[in-house]
Phi, psi and omega in degrees: 000143193270151185268134177308130175277148180300309177193198185249020186273156181267132176235167186223167164309328175301308178298317170298344171287343189261349180279147180311141183282340180286348178234126188261132180240153161240152182235118191235118185039049164081011172260135169263117188254126173291124170289154179302172177282183199305145174307158175300166174295323179288334175277344181281326187291311179309302178319294188300328174284339175279327170294316187304313185298318188280324175312314179301317193290342186256004182294131182081011182248163183295333180282149170216152195251140181226151177249138172310137017268129171209118175298138182227096182284135181240071185292154186264108197053240186262013192302141169297151174308321179287348167257359178308117177254012174222110175243102184238169183235072179299163184280328187211139182212158168233146172231138172243358169254113180277351181283346171292334189255164177205177194307326182294324181154226187244129176247113184112180190286136171285174174273333188213137174233154172232118168235126180264121186282144179228162185288337170284342184248340198301332184274333162297317184292326184285332188252276185294328178281331183295305193292335170283319172294317169293324157311329178272347177089024175294125190288337191207122181231112184255137176247131193239119185263096189287331181295317187267354181045048177234144171253126183233128182256127160243135175234131182291128177239086188079246197267350191214170174282135176281190168302123185298155179252133187243143171193165182289153177273073171212152182079213172239146184242127168284145172258116192296339185275002186223090166307111181105006182248131178218166176269123174265088176304324187291331179287317191292323189294317192297315172296334180269348179292136174260000000 
């Protein structure tokens, strides 16, 4: 299912900053996509558990983990902020170069991105958004399928993502961009049992 678009106009970050705070949009190649209503409780718990493991592992280290909503501007070349036409809000991201951060968010590619797929956004995340991450040079993107308990990992090889690695959510998955940091799926899934 495609996400609803704001309109058929070309938009930039300058426009994005004027939109009301109570409605969330992502801007990809100038197209404004209306974000779904607040994610489900299970989606938030799942993303929160990944965040908790990563944030704990990074405690005292130079890299920082952030969870949505958090603006990530993906400029093309040397675009000034107001000209940037791609602003996304990954479910989870890690930034190691703090010079890219300001109070509004991140300017440039994060080191690692996680999208927790839900039925309303899975198609968009796996096509439109993944292509934006690839174009921006995000070195590692994880697409987590909580219902199917599958993880798809994309890693940059040259200018694009190579063949994805697909595995089940069991044991541990190492984050290539963050040596020594892994997600323990068995622990994570045990935390979600009610």
